[in-house]
Amino acid sequence: MKINKLYGKIRRLVSKPFAHFIPLNKKEIVLLEYNFEFYRKLTGSERRKYNYLIKHFKLSKSIKSTQDITLTKYHKTFLACAAVRLIRKIGLRHYDYINNIIIFPDKFETEEFKFKLDGVTGENGNLGLSWKAIIRGISDSTDGDCVITHEFAHAIDLLSGDFDGIPHLNCDKEILHWENIIIKDFQQLKNEVKHLFSNIEDESELFAYLSEYFFEKPNYLREKLPSIFELFNRFYQEYELKQ
């Protein structure tokens, strides 16, 4: 629904100036340095920008938990650090469709899905995550399995209006390029990665799973699927490649 996107945009714009005035405390910084290798590698200027994104994310989203888990600001900072990695070069606006983040202690069910889930992203503006799955994903940053990356890739996908595997792009040429690779060649691409991902049902799931590999196993993706790596890197702008 477009109202979710509009509401998300308003919250993002209203909260933006306030993020400058809310510092991350020393315990939060230590938490991030201990758990996130990519955070440790950020330069001074990169870290300042990244910390601002973390704070802006926390202010612009409602982050709550079910009654059987106590959520502190450290949980929220931990979550935000992993979430904003995807959009640190392309902007927080890519998460405008998502307004509410709900944390569950373990796998959970929803009204739509009557089986256990690690995470879910909905058109209603809600995104649900299992804390147990979050910890599993963060504990190994090189295995290509991170529920936060997966679900927030869905959030990025949703910004364009549908779960179709194509993020919000700036020009028709780029949209056509994505359609040729992700949509038209979907079955071929699905066959090429079926040994990596067993649950790919549609283009949206393919985008989410490939995003996990892009951030956690970039060298593998660049070697085995160079066209996909190039496509994703043009969008996410994560890696500076030597000519």
PDB file of C-alpha atoms in Angstrom:
ATOM      1  CA  MET A   1       0.000   0.000   0.000  1.00  0.00           C
ATOM      2  CA  LYS A   2       1.314   3.433  -0.970  1.00  0.00           C
ATOM      3  CA  ILE A   3       0.252   4.862   2.405  1.00  0.00           C
ATOM      4  CA  ASN A   4       2.966   2.778   4.106  1.00  0.00           C
ATOM      5  CA  LYS A   5       5.612   4.195   1.794  1.00  0.00           C
ATOM      6  CA  LEU A   6       4.382   7.762   2.351  1.00  0.00           C
ATOM      7  CA  TYR A   7       4.302   7.266   6.133  1.00  0.00           C
ATOM      8  CA  GLY A   8       7.829   5.836   6.030  1.00  0.00           C
ATOM      9  CA  LYS A   9       9.072   8.785   4.001  1.00  0.00           C
ATOM     10  CA  ILE A  10       7.548  11.284   6.420  1.00  0.00           C
ATOM     11  CA  ARG A  11       9.089   9.522   9.433  1.00  0.00           C
ATOM     12  CA  ARG A  12      12.474   9.412   7.721  1.00  0.00           C
ATOM     13  CA  LEU A  13      12.456  13.108   6.837  1.00  0.00           C
ATOM     14  CA  VAL A  14      11.127  14.284  10.209  1.00  0.00           C
ATOM     15  CA  SER A  15      13.643  12.209  12.205  1.00  0.00           C
ATOM     16  CA  LYS A  16      16.669  13.057  10.038  1.00  0.00           C
ATOM     17  CA  PRO A  17      17.913  16.196  11.866  1.00  0.00           C
ATOM     18  CA  PHE A  18      17.450  14.635  15.316  1.00  0.00           C
ATOM     19  CA  ALA A  19      19.826  11.765  14.502  1.00  0.00           C
ATOM     20  CA  HIS A  20      22.722  14.237  14.681  1.00  0.00           C
ATOM     21  CA  PHE A  21      22.068  14.874  18.377  1.00  0.00           C
ATOM     22  CA  ILE A  22      21.820  11.303  19.699  1.00  0.00           C
ATOM     23  CA  PRO A  23      25.278   9.782  20.164  1.00  0.00           C
ATOM     24  CA  LEU A  24      26.040   6.080  20.332  1.00  0.00           C
ATOM     25  CA  ASN A  25      27.543   5.384  23.741  1.00  0.00           C
ATOM     26  CA  LYS A  26      30.810   3.524  24.311  1.00  0.00           C
ATOM     27  CA  LYS A  27      29.054   0.250  25.121  1.00  0.00           C
ATOM     28  CA  GLU A  28      27.184   0.397  21.831  1.00  0.00           C
ATOM     29  CA  ILE A  29      30.407   1.036  19.901  1.00  0.00           C
ATOM     30  CA  VAL A  30      32.148  -1.862  21.656  1.00  0.00           C
ATOM     31  CA  LEU A  31      29.159  -4.096  20.882  1.00  0.00           C
ATOM     32  CA  LEU A  32      29.366  -3.272  17.184  1.00  0.00           C
ATOM     33  CA  GLU A  33      33.134  -3.597  16.975  1.00  0.00           C
ATOM     34  CA  TYR A  34      33.020  -7.004  18.641  1.00  0.00           C
ATOM     35  CA  ASN A  35      30.247  -8.449  16.466  1.00  0.00           C
ATOM     36  CA  PHE A  36      30.700  -6.866  13.023  1.00  0.00           C
ATOM     37  CA  GLU A  37      33.945  -7.234  11.115  1.00  0.00           C
ATOM     38  CA  PHE A  38      32.829  -4.829   8.399  1.00  0.00           C
ATOM     39  CA  TYR A  39      32.161  -2.184  11.072  1.00  0.00           C
ATOM     40  CA  ARG A  40      35.665  -2.590  12.471  1.00  0.00           C
ATOM     41  CA  LYS A  41      37.112  -1.946   9.006  1.00  0.00           C
ATOM     42  CA  LEU A  42      35.335   1.373   8.483  1.00  0.00           C
ATOM     43  CA  THR A  43      37.576   4.430   8.311  1.00  0.00           C
ATOM     44  CA  GLY A  44      36.980   7.365  10.637  1.00  0.00           C
ATOM     45  CA  SER A  45      34.808   9.314   8.195  1.00  0.00           C
ATOM     46  CA  GLU A  46      33.001   6.157   7.070  1.00  0.00           C
ATOM     47  CA  ARG A  47      32.234   5.252  10.671  1.00  0.00           C
ATOM     48  CA  ARG A  48      30.826   8.677  11.449  1.00  0.00           C
ATOM     49  CA  LYS A  49      28.458   8.395   8.484  1.00  0.00           C
ATOM     50  CA  TYR A  50      27.589   4.831   9.426  1.00  0.00           C
ATOM     51  CA  ASN A  51      26.856   5.714  13.044  1.00  0.00           C
ATOM     52  CA  TYR A  52      24.560   8.478  11.812  1.00  0.00           C
ATOM     53  CA  LEU A  53      22.708   5.970   9.617  1.00  0.00           C
ATOM     54  CA  ILE A  54      22.274   3.631  12.594  1.00  0.00           C
ATOM     55  CA  LYS A  55      20.780   6.433  14.672  1.00  0.00           C
ATOM     56  CA  HIS A  56      18.559   7.647  11.847  1.00  0.00           C
ATOM     57  CA  PHE A  57      17.296   4.111  11.241  1.00  0.00           C
ATOM     58  CA  LYS A  58      16.423   3.667  14.928  1.00  0.00           C
ATOM     59  CA  LEU A  59      14.549   6.967  15.034  1.00  0.00           C
ATOM     60  CA  SER A  60      12.636   6.424  11.791  1.00  0.00           C
ATOM     61  CA  LYS A  61      11.393   2.896  12.541  1.00  0.00           C
ATOM     62  CA  SER A  62       9.269   1.464  15.316  1.00  0.00           C
ATOM     63  CA  ILE A  63      11.289  -1.469  16.718  1.00  0.00           C
ATOM     64  CA  LYS A  64       9.370  -3.607  19.203  1.00  0.00           C
ATOM     65  CA  SER A  65       9.329  -7.159  20.495  1.00  0.00           C
ATOM     66  CA  THR A  66       6.799  -9.703  21.635  1.00  0.00           C
ATOM     67  CA  GLN A  67       6.145 -10.007  25.358  1.00  0.00           C
ATOM     68  CA  ASP A  68       8.466 -12.986  25.764  1.00  0.00           C
ATOM     69  CA  ILE A  69      11.633 -11.054  24.916  1.00  0.00           C
ATOM     70  CA  THR A  70      12.959  -7.851  26.466  1.00  0.00           C
ATOM     71  CA  LEU A  71      14.308  -5.457  23.863  1.00  0.00           C
ATOM     72  CA  THR A  72      16.916  -2.889  24.924  1.00  0.00           C
ATOM     73  CA  LYS A  73      18.577  -0.062  23.016  1.00  0.00           C
ATOM     74  CA  TYR A  74      21.549  -2.379  22.540  1.00  0.00           C
ATOM     75  CA  HIS A  75      19.379  -4.915  20.716  1.00  0.00           C
ATOM     76  CA  LYS A  76      18.095  -2.108  18.502  1.00  0.00           C
ATOM     77  CA  THR A  77      21.593  -0.781  17.773  1.00  0.00           C
ATOM     78  CA  PHE A  78      22.772  -4.306  16.961  1.00  0.00           C
ATOM     79  CA  LEU A  79      19.862  -4.794  14.549  1.00  0.00           C
ATOM     80  CA  ALA A  80      20.273  -1.366  12.978  1.00  0.00           C
ATOM     81  CA  CYS A  81      23.980  -1.909  12.344  1.00  0.00           C
ATOM     82  CA  ALA A  82      23.277  -5.022  10.280  1.00  0.00           C
ATOM     83  CA  ALA A  83      20.249  -3.518   8.516  1.00  0.00           C
ATOM     84  CA  VAL A  84      21.812  -0.280   7.280  1.00  0.00           C
ATOM     85  CA  ARG A  85      24.754  -2.072   5.724  1.00  0.00           C
ATOM     86  CA  LEU A  86      22.606  -2.741   2.664  1.00  0.00           C
ATOM     87  CA  ILE A  87      21.702   0.901   2.123  1.00  0.00           C
ATOM     88  CA  ARG A  88      24.776   2.744   3.405  1.00  0.00           C
ATOM     89  CA  LYS A  89      25.688   3.845  -0.140  1.00  0.00           C
ATOM     90  CA  ILE A  90      22.184   4.166  -1.606  1.00  0.00           C
ATOM     91  CA  GLY A  91      20.196   5.813   1.179  1.00  0.00           C
ATOM     92  CA  LEU A  92      17.699   5.038   3.933  1.00  0.00           C
ATOM     93  CA  ARG A  93      14.813   5.907   1.584  1.00  0.00           C
ATOM     94  CA  HIS A  94      15.027   2.358   0.257  1.00  0.00           C
ATOM     95  CA  TYR A  95      13.439   1.235   3.541  1.00  0.00           C
ATOM     96  CA  ASP A  96      10.518   3.687   3.384  1.00  0.00           C
ATOM     97  CA  TYR A  97       7.966   0.903   2.878  1.00  0.00           C
ATOM     98  CA  ILE A  98       8.819  -0.661   6.253  1.00  0.00           C
ATOM     99  CA  ASN A  99       7.623   1.169   9.374  1.00  0.00           C
ATOM    100  CA  ASN A 100       7.351  -1.492  12.077  1.00  0.00           C
ATOM    101  CA  ILE A 101       9.953  -4.098  13.015  1.00  0.00           C
ATOM    102  CA  ILE A 102       8.852  -6.844  15.404  1.00  0.00           C
ATOM    103  CA  ILE A 103      11.364  -9.130  17.115  1.00  0.00           C
ATOM    104  CA  PHE A 104      10.359 -12.651  18.182  1.00  0.00           C
ATOM    105  CA  PRO A 105      12.534 -14.842  20.430  1.00  0.00           C
ATOM    106  CA  ASP A 106      12.527 -17.775  17.974  1.00  0.00           C
ATOM    107  CA  LYS A 107      10.718 -18.997  14.855  1.00  0.00           C
ATOM    108  CA  PHE A 108       7.170 -17.677  14.555  1.00  0.00           C
ATOM    109  CA  GLU A 109       3.962 -17.938  12.540  1.00  0.00           C
ATOM    110  CA  THR A 110       1.794 -15.222  10.992  1.00  0.00           C
ATOM    111  CA  GLU A 111      -1.800 -15.042   9.796  1.00  0.00           C
ATOM    112  CA  GLU A 112      -0.576 -15.520   6.234  1.00  0.00           C
ATOM    113  CA  PHE A 113       2.064 -18.179   6.895  1.00  0.00           C
ATOM    114  CA  LYS A 114       1.006 -21.095   9.116  1.00  0.00           C
ATOM    115  CA  PHE A 115       4.498 -22.531   9.401  1.00  0.00           C
ATOM    116  CA  LYS A 116       7.560 -21.493  11.363  1.00  0.00           C
ATOM    117  CA  LEU A 117       9.515 -18.542  10.005  1.00  0.00           C
ATOM    118  CA  ASP A 118      12.873 -16.930  10.744  1.00  0.00           C
ATOM    119  CA  GLY A 119      11.734 -13.701   9.146  1.00  0.00           C
ATOM    120  CA  VAL A 120       8.986 -12.124   7.072  1.00  0.00           C
ATOM    121  CA  THR A 121       8.441  -8.837   5.240  1.00  0.00           C
ATOM    122  CA  GLY A 122       4.887  -7.723   4.555  1.00  0.00           C
ATOM    123  CA  GLU A 123       3.131  -5.261   2.286  1.00  0.00           C
ATOM    124  CA  ASN A 124       1.453  -3.911   5.437  1.00  0.00           C
ATOM    125  CA  GLY A 125       4.703  -2.187   6.403  1.00  0.00           C
ATOM    126  CA  ASN A 126       5.693  -4.754   9.035  1.00  0.00           C
ATOM    127  CA  LEU A 127       8.905  -6.773   9.146  1.00  0.00           C
ATOM    128  CA  GLY A 128       9.288  -9.659  11.597  1.00  0.00           C
ATOM    129  CA  LEU A 129      12.529 -11.294  12.703  1.00  0.00           C
ATOM    130  CA  SER A 130      13.512 -14.169  14.978  1.00  0.00           C
ATOM    131  CA  TRP A 131      16.208 -13.051  17.432  1.00  0.00           C
ATOM    132  CA  LYS A 132      17.646 -16.556  17.437  1.00  0.00           C
ATOM    133  CA  ALA A 133      17.971 -16.383  13.642  1.00  0.00           C
ATOM    134  CA  ILE A 134      19.514 -12.906  13.890  1.00  0.00           C
ATOM    135  CA  ILE A 135      22.250 -14.205  16.197  1.00  0.00           C
ATOM    136  CA  ARG A 136      22.841 -17.229  13.971  1.00  0.00           C
ATOM    137  CA  GLY A 137      23.264 -14.977  10.952  1.00  0.00           C
ATOM    138  CA  ILE A 138      25.622 -12.532  12.625  1.00  0.00           C
ATOM    139  CA  SER A 139      27.772 -15.207  14.312  1.00  0.00           C
ATOM    140  CA  ASP A 140      29.213 -16.244  10.934  1.00  0.00           C
ATOM    141  CA  SER A 141      29.609 -13.340   8.534  1.00  0.00           C
ATOM    142  CA  THR A 142      30.975 -15.431   5.654  1.00  0.00           C
ATOM    143  CA  ASP A 143      28.455 -18.271   5.234  1.00  0.00           C
ATOM    144  CA  GLY A 144      25.925 -16.390   3.087  1.00  0.00           C
ATOM    145  CA  ASP A 145      23.145 -16.819   5.662  1.00  0.00           C
ATOM    146  CA  CYS A 146      21.841 -13.672   7.353  1.00  0.00           C
ATOM    147  CA  VAL A 147      18.139 -13.216   8.025  1.00  0.00           C
ATOM    148  CA  ILE A 148      18.527  -9.448   8.475  1.00  0.00           C
ATOM    149  CA  THR A 149      20.086  -9.073   5.032  1.00  0.00           C
ATOM    150  CA  HIS A 150      17.441 -11.362   3.551  1.00  0.00           C
ATOM    151  CA  GLU A 151      14.420  -9.549   4.952  1.00  0.00           C
ATOM    152  CA  PHE A 152      15.731  -6.052   4.375  1.00  0.00           C
ATOM    153  CA  ALA A 153      16.531  -7.028   0.787  1.00  0.00           C
ATOM    154  CA  HIS A 154      12.803  -7.798   0.541  1.00  0.00           C
ATOM    155  CA  ALA A 155      12.125  -4.339   1.993  1.00  0.00           C
ATOM    156  CA  ILE A 156      14.304  -2.801  -0.725  1.00  0.00           C
ATOM    157  CA  ASP A 157      12.514  -4.890  -3.352  1.00  0.00           C
ATOM    158  CA  LEU A 158       9.121  -3.726  -2.062  1.00  0.00           C
ATOM    159  CA  LEU A 159       9.914  -0.016  -2.478  1.00  0.00           C
ATOM    160  CA  SER A 160       9.163  -0.254  -6.205  1.00  0.00           C
ATOM    161  CA  GLY A 161       5.639  -1.459  -5.357  1.00  0.00           C
ATOM    162  CA  ASP A 162       5.859  -5.238  -5.648  1.00  0.00           C
ATOM    163  CA  PHE A 163       7.902  -8.232  -4.579  1.00  0.00           C
ATOM    164  CA  ASP A 164       9.321  -8.777  -8.056  1.00  0.00           C
ATOM    165  CA  GLY A 165      13.071  -9.103  -7.529  1.00  0.00           C
ATOM    166  CA  ILE A 166      13.840  -5.682  -9.003  1.00  0.00           C
ATOM    167  CA  PRO A 167      14.760  -2.846  -6.631  1.00  0.00           C
ATOM    168  CA  HIS A 168      13.845   0.791  -7.173  1.00  0.00           C
ATOM    169  CA  LEU A 169      16.110   1.959 -10.012  1.00  0.00           C
ATOM    170  CA  ASN A 170      16.768   5.385 -11.462  1.00  0.00           C
ATOM    171  CA  CYS A 171      16.418   4.816 -15.192  1.00  0.00           C
ATOM    172  CA  ASP A 172      14.608   2.631 -17.717  1.00  0.00           C
ATOM    173  CA  LYS A 173      17.896   1.262 -19.038  1.00  0.00           C
ATOM    174  CA  GLU A 174      18.774  -0.185 -15.622  1.00  0.00           C
ATOM    175  CA  ILE A 175      15.263  -1.570 -15.151  1.00  0.00           C
ATOM    176  CA  LEU A 176      15.474  -3.326 -18.525  1.00  0.00           C
ATOM    177  CA  HIS A 177      18.887  -4.737 -17.619  1.00  0.00           C
ATOM    178  CA  TRP A 178      17.530  -6.168 -14.350  1.00  0.00           C
ATOM    179  CA  GLU A 179      14.475  -7.565 -16.102  1.00  0.00           C
ATOM    180  CA  ASN A 180      16.655  -9.348 -18.656  1.00  0.00           C
ATOM    181  CA  ILE A 181      18.761 -11.015 -15.975  1.00  0.00           C
ATOM    182  CA  ILE A 182      16.385 -11.549 -13.033  1.00  0.00           C
ATOM    183  CA  ILE A 183      13.028 -11.974 -14.787  1.00  0.00           C
ATOM    184  CA  LYS A 184      13.666 -13.353 -18.271  1.00  0.00           C
ATOM    185  CA  ASP A 185      16.572 -15.578 -17.204  1.00  0.00           C
ATOM    186  CA  PHE A 186      14.996 -16.563 -13.877  1.00  0.00           C
ATOM    187  CA  GLN A 187      14.730 -20.308 -14.528  1.00  0.00           C
ATOM    188  CA  GLN A 188      18.278 -20.524 -15.851  1.00  0.00           C
ATOM    189  CA  LEU A 189      19.623 -18.513 -12.933  1.00  0.00           C
ATOM    190  CA  LYS A 190      17.588 -20.583 -10.483  1.00  0.00           C
ATOM    191  CA  ASN A 191      19.185 -23.746 -11.864  1.00  0.00           C
ATOM    192  CA  GLU A 192      22.653 -22.228 -11.558  1.00  0.00           C
ATOM    193  CA  VAL A 193      22.208 -21.486  -7.849  1.00  0.00           C
ATOM    194  CA  LYS A 194      19.957 -24.370  -6.758  1.00  0.00           C
ATOM    195  CA  HIS A 195      22.931 -26.022  -5.038  1.00  0.00           C
ATOM    196  CA  LEU A 196      23.223 -22.894  -2.870  1.00  0.00           C
ATOM    197  CA  PHE A 197      19.566 -22.049  -2.230  1.00  0.00           C
ATOM    198  CA  SER A 198      16.921 -24.735  -2.099  1.00  0.00           C
ATOM    199  CA  ASN A 199      13.852 -22.563  -1.420  1.00  0.00           C
ATOM    200  CA  ILE A 200      13.776 -20.172  -4.371  1.00  0.00           C
ATOM    201  CA  GLU A 201      10.152 -19.916  -5.476  1.00  0.00           C
ATOM    202  CA  ASP A 202      10.216 -16.581  -7.280  1.00  0.00           C
ATOM    203  CA  GLU A 203      12.346 -13.625  -8.355  1.00  0.00           C
ATOM    204  CA  SER A 204      11.905 -11.841  -5.031  1.00  0.00           C
ATOM    205  CA  GLU A 205      13.404 -14.744  -3.084  1.00  0.00           C
ATOM    206  CA  LEU A 206      16.231 -14.946  -5.608  1.00  0.00           C
ATOM    207  CA  PHE A 207      17.026 -11.262  -5.043  1.00  0.00           C
ATOM    208  CA  ALA A 208      17.022 -11.725  -1.251  1.00  0.00           C
ATOM    209  CA  TYR A 209      19.221 -14.849  -1.277  1.00  0.00           C
ATOM    210  CA  LEU A 210      21.676 -13.344  -3.750  1.00  0.00           C
ATOM    211  CA  SER A 211      21.871 -10.220  -1.570  1.00  0.00           C
ATOM    212  CA  GLU A 212      22.973 -12.412   1.337  1.00  0.00           C
ATOM    213  CA  TYR A 213      25.775 -13.852  -0.798  1.00  0.00           C
ATOM    214  CA  PHE A 214      26.678 -10.433  -2.188  1.00  0.00           C
ATOM    215  CA  PHE A 215      27.429  -9.093   1.284  1.00  0.00           C
ATOM    216  CA  GLU A 216      28.809 -12.246   2.931  1.00  0.00           C
ATOM    217  CA  LYS A 217      30.472 -14.139   0.070  1.00  0.00           C
ATOM    218  CA  PRO A 218      31.301 -11.468  -2.521  1.00  0.00           C
ATOM    219  CA  ASN A 219      34.390 -13.206  -3.884  1.00  0.00           C
ATOM    220  CA  TYR A 220      32.433 -16.399  -4.500  1.00  0.00           C
ATOM    221  CA  LEU A 221      29.678 -14.500  -6.277  1.00  0.00           C
ATOM    222  CA  ARG A 222      32.170 -12.524  -8.336  1.00  0.00           C
ATOM    223  CA  GLU A 223      33.934 -15.703  -9.442  1.00  0.00           C
ATOM    224  CA  LYS A 224      30.923 -17.952 -10.080  1.00  0.00           C
ATOM    225  CA  LEU A 225      28.311 -15.405 -11.217  1.00  0.00           C
ATOM    226  CA  PRO A 226      30.231 -12.322 -12.372  1.00  0.00           C
ATOM    227  CA  SER A 227      27.267 -10.780 -14.206  1.00  0.00           C
ATOM    228  CA  ILE A 228      25.159 -11.013 -11.036  1.00  0.00           C
ATOM    229  CA  PHE A 229      27.931  -9.584  -8.902  1.00  0.00           C
ATOM    230  CA  GLU A 230      28.328  -6.663 -11.298  1.00  0.00           C
ATOM    231  CA  LEU A 231      24.567  -6.089 -11.403  1.00  0.00           C
ATOM    232  CA  PHE A 232      24.251  -6.060  -7.624  1.00  0.00           C
ATOM    233  CA  ASN A 233      27.343  -3.924  -7.136  1.00  0.00           C
ATOM    234  CA  ARG A 234      26.032  -1.272  -9.508  1.00  0.00           C
ATOM    235  CA  PHE A 235      22.937  -1.116  -7.322  1.00  0.00           C
ATOM    236  CA  TYR A 236      24.344  -1.482  -3.796  1.00  0.00           C
ATOM    237  CA  GLN A 237      27.663   0.304  -4.635  1.00  0.00           C
ATOM    238  CA  GLU A 238      29.330  -1.684  -1.847  1.00  0.00           C
ATOM    239  CA  TYR A 239      32.680  -2.579  -3.380  1.00  0.00           C
ATOM    240  CA  GLU A 240      35.233  -0.374  -5.117  1.00  0.00           C
ATOM    241  CA  LEU A 241      36.696  -2.562  -7.828  1.00  0.00           C
ATOM    242  CA  LYS A 242      40.188  -2.153  -9.219  1.00  0.00           C
ATOM    243  CA  GLN A 243      40.272  -1.581 -12.945  1.00  0.00           C
TER     244      GLN A 243
END
